Short mmCIF file of C-alpha atoms in Angstrom, two decimals:
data_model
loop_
_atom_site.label_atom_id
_atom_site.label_comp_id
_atom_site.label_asym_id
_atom_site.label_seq_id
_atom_site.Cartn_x
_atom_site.Cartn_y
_atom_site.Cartn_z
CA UNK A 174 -26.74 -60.82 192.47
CA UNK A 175 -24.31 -60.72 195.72
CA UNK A 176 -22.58 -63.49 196.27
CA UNK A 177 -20.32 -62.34 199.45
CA UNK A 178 -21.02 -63.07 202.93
CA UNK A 179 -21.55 -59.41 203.27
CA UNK A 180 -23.28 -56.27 200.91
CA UNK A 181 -23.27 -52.92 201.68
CA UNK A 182 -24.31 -49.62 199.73
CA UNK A 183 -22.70 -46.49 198.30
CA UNK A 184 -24.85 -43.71 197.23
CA UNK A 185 -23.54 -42.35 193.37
CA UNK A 186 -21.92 -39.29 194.38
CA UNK A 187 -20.61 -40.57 197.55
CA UNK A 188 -17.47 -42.39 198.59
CA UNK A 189 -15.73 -44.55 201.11
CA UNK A 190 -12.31 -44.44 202.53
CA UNK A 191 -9.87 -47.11 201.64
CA UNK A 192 -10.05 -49.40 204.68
CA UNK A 193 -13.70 -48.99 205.73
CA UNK A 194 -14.71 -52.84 204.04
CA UNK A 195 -12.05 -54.40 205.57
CA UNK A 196 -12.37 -52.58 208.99
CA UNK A 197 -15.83 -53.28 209.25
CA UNK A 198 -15.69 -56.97 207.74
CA UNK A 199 -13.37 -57.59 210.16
CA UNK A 200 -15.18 -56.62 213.32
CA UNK A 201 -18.64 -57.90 212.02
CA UNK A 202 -17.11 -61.76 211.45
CA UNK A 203 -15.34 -61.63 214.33
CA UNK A 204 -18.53 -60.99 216.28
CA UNK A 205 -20.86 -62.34 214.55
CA UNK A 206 -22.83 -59.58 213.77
CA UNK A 207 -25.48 -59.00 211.24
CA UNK A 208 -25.49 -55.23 210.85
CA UNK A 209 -22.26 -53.00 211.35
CA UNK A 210 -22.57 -49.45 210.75
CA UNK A 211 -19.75 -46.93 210.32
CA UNK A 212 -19.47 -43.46 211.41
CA UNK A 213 -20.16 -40.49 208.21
CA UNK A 214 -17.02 -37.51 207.71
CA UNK A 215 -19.06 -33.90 207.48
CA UNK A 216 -22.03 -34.46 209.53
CA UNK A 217 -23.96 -33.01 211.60
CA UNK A 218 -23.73 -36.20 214.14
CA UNK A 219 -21.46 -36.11 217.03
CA UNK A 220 -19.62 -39.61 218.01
CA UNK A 221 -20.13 -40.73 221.36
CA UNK A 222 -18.23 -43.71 220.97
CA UNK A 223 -14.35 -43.77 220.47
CA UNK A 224 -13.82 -47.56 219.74
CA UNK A 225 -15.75 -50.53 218.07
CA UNK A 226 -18.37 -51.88 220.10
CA UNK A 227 -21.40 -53.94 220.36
CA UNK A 228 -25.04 -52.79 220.67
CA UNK A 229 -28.85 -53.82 220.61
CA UNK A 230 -31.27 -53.31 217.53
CA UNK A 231 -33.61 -51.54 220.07
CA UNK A 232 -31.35 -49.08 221.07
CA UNK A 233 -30.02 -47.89 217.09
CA UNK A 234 -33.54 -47.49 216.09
CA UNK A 235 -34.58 -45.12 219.00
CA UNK A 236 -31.27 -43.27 218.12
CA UNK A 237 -32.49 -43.45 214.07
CA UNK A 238 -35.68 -41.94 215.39
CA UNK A 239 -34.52 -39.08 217.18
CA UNK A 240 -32.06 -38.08 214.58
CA UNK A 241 -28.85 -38.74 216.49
CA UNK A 242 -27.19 -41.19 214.39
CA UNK A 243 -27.76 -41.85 210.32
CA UNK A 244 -30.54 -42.68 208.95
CA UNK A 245 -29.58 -44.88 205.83
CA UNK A 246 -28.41 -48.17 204.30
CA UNK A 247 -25.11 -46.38 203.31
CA UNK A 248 -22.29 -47.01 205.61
CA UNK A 249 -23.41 -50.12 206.86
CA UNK A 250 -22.45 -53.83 206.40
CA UNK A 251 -25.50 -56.23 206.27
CA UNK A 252 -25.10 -59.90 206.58
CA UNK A 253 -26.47 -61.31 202.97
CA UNK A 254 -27.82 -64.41 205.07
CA UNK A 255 -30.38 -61.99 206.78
CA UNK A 256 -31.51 -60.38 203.42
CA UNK A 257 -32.20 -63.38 202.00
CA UNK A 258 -33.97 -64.76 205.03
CA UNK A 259 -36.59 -62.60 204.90
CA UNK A 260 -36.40 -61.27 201.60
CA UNK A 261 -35.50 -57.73 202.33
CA UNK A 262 -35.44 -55.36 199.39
CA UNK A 263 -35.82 -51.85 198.95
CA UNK A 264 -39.24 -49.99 198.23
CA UNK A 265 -39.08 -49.11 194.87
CA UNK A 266 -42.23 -46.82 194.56
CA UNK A 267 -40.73 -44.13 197.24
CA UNK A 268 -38.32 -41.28 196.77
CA UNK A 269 -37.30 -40.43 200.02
CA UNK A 270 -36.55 -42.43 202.86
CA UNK A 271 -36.71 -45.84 201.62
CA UNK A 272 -33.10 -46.41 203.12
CA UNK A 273 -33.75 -45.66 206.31
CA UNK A 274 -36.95 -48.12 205.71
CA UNK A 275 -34.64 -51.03 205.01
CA UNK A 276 -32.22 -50.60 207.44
CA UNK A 277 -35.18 -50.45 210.45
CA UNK A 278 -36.46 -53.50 208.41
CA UNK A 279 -33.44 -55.37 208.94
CA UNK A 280 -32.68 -53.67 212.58
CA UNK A 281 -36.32 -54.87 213.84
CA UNK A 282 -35.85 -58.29 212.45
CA UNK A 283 -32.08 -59.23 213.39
CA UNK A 284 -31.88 -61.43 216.51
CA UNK A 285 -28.02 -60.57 217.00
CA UNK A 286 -26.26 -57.33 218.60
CA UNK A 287 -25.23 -55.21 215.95
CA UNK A 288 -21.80 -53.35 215.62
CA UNK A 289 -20.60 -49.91 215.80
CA UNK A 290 -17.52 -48.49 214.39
CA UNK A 291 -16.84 -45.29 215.18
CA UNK A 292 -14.48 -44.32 212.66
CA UNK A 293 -15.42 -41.86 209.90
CA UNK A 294 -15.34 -44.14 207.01
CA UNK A 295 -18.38 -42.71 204.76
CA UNK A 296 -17.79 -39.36 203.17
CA UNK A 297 -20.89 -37.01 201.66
CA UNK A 298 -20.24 -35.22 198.37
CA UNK A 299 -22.44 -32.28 199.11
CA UNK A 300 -23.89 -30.87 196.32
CA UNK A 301 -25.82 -27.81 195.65
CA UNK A 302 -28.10 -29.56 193.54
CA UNK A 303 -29.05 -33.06 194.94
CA UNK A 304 -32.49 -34.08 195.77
CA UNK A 305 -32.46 -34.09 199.69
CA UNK A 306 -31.23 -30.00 199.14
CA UNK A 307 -33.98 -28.96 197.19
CA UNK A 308 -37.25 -27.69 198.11
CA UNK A 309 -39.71 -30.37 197.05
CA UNK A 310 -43.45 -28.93 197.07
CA UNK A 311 -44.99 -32.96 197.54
CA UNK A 312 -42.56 -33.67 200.80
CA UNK A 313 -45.49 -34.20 202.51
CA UNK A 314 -46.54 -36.57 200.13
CA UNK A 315 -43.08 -38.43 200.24
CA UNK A 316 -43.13 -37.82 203.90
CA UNK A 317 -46.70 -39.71 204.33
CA UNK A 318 -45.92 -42.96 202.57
CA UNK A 319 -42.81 -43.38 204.62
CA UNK A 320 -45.08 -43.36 207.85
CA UNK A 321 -47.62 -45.56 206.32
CA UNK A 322 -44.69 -48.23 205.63
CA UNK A 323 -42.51 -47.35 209.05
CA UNK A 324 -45.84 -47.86 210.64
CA UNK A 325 -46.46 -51.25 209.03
CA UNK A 326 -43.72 -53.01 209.45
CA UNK A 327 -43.58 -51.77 213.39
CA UNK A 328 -47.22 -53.03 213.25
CA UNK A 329 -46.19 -56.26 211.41
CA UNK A 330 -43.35 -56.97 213.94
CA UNK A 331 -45.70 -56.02 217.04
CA UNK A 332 -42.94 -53.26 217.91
CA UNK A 333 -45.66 -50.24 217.07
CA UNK A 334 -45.95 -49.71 220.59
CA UNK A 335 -42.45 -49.88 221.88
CA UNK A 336 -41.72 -46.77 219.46
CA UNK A 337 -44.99 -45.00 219.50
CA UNK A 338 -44.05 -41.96 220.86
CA UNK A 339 -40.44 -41.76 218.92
CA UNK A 340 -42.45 -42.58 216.14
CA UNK A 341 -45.03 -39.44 216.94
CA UNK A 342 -41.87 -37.17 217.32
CA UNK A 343 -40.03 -38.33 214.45
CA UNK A 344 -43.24 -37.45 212.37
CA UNK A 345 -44.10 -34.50 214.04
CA UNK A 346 -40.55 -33.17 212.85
CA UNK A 347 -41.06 -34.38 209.50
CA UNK A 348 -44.24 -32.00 209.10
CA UNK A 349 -42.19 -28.83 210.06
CA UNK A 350 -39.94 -29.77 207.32
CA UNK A 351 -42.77 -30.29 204.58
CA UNK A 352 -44.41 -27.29 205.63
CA UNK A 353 -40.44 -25.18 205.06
CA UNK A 354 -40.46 -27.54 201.62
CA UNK A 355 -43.63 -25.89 200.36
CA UNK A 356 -43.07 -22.53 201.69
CA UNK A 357 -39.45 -21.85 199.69
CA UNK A 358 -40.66 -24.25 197.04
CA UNK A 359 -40.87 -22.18 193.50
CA UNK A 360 -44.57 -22.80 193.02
CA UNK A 361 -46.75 -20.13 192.90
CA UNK A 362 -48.23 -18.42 196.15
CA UNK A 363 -52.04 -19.87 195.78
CA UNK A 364 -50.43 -23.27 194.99
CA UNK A 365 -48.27 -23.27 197.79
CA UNK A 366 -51.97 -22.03 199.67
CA UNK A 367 -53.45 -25.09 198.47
CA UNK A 368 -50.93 -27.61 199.35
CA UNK A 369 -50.41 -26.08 202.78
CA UNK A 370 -54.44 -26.19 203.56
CA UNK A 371 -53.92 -30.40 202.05
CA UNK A 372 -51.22 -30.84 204.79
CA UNK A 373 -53.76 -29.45 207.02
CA UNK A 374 -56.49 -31.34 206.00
CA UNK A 375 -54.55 -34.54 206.55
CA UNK A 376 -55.72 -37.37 209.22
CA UNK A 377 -51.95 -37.74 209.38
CA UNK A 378 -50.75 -34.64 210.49
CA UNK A 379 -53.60 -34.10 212.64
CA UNK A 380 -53.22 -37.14 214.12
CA UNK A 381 -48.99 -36.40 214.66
CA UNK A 382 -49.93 -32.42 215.68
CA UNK A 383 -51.43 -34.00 218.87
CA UNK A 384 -48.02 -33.97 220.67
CA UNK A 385 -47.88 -37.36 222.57
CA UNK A 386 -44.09 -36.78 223.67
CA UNK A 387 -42.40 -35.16 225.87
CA UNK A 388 -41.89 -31.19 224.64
CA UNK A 389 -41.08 -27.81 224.97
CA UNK A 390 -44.16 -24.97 225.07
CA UNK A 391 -42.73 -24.01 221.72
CA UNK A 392 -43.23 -27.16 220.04
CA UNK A 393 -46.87 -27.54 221.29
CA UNK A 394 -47.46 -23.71 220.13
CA UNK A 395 -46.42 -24.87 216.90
CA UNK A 396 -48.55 -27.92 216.56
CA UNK A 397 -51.93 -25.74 217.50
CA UNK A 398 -50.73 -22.95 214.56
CA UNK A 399 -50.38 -25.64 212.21
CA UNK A 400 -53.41 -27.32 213.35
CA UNK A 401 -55.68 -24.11 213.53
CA UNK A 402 -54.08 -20.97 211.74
CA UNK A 403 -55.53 -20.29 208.19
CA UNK A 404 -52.83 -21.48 205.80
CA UNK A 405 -51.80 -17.88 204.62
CA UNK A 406 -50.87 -17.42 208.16
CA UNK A 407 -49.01 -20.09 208.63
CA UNK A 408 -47.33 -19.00 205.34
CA UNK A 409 -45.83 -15.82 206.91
CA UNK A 410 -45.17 -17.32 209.78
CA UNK A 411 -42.58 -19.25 208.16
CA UNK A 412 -41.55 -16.90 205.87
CA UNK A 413 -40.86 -14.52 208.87
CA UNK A 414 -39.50 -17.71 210.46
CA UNK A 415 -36.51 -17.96 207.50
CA UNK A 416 -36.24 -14.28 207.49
CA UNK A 417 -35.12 -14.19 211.06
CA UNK A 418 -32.60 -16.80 210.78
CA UNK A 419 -30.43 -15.43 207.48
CA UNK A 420 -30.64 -11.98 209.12
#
């Protein structure tokens, strides 16, 4: 229903600041750019940049991989004409990273630079209660369709190889944080047994616990416990793990 040169996307209980549209509009016409992201107030992200700039597609996805910028549609200005070139649209059927789907989508298939504006235009309302905060007991579920799709379209695009190993981190990461999802989920202890021993069981995880990047001993020590520990010790392993860290 757009009609604008430009769309972009604001999550329901976020906001923007006043000028971010016209800063951004500004600097993506004037260079003719297809996707111009924006910098988010309250992160966790550091800026390394202090003024607008230019930079490749190639580049902004490794950094999406390895967690050091955003990874979502919000905060970004897409060029309608590239949407509607090749039909982008969001994945309807997932709950949990289907914005940082569309925006590699559009990253992988734009043949321009993109733009960078390194102001803090996008603001976070954190809540207490929204979905990314709470303990989901089928993350791993959630967290296995998005690799099935990244995987696809890097397939599609013949890119799978160019990010294969950010792509084995990035998931590797992603397991850790199912694995905390089911442990301090409210389920009941045998249930949380069971889904930990699926997880296991999983071609995917065992095919991301066999660390292809570049790591520390700890990371590799924590791929064989997954891999090989019975499930109700990698339980209190975690559980000892979350202990620690509020102590």
């Amino acid at each position: 229903m757009a009609i604008g040169e430009f769309v972009t996307f604001v999550d329901g209980d976020d906001y923007i600041n006043f000028d971010m549209l016209e800063k951004m509009y500004y600097f993506a016409e004037s260079q003719k750019l297809d996707l111009t992201f924006c910098s988010f107030e309250n992160n966790e992200y550091n800026d390394t940049t202090e003024i607008a700039q230019e930079s490749s597609s190639n580049e902004y996805i490794r950094k999406m991989l390895q967690g050091k910028v955003q990874r979502s549609a919000c905060g970004v200005l897409f060029n309608l004409d590239l949407i509607r070139k090749h039909s982008l649209a969001f994945d309807i059927d997932m709950s949990y990273g289907e914005d940082m789907l569309f925006t590699i989508k559009a990253l992988l298939l734009t043949e321009n630079k993109i733009g960078i504006i390194p102001y803090k235009y996008y603001v976070v309302e954190k809540r207490i209660g929204s979905a990314i905060r709470l303990m989901n007991q089928n993350q791993y579920e959630r967290i296995q369709l998005l690799a099935q799709r990244l995987d696809q379209i890097f397939e599609y695009l013949n890119a799978k190889n160019e990010y294969e190993l950010l792509l084995n981190r990035y998931y590797y990461f992603d397991i850790l944080f199912s694995i905390s999802h089911i442990v301090r989920s409210n389920i009941g202890f045998f249930k949380k047994l069971g889904k930990l021993r699926e997880l296991k069981k999983s071609p995917h995880a065992r095919e991301c616990l066999n660390v292809k990047f570049e790591s520390s001993k700890l990371v590799r020590i924590k791929a064989l416990l997954i891999k090989y520990a019975p499930s109700i010790i990698l339980m209190f392993f975690y559980k000892l793990n979350n202990t620690m860290k509020k102590v």
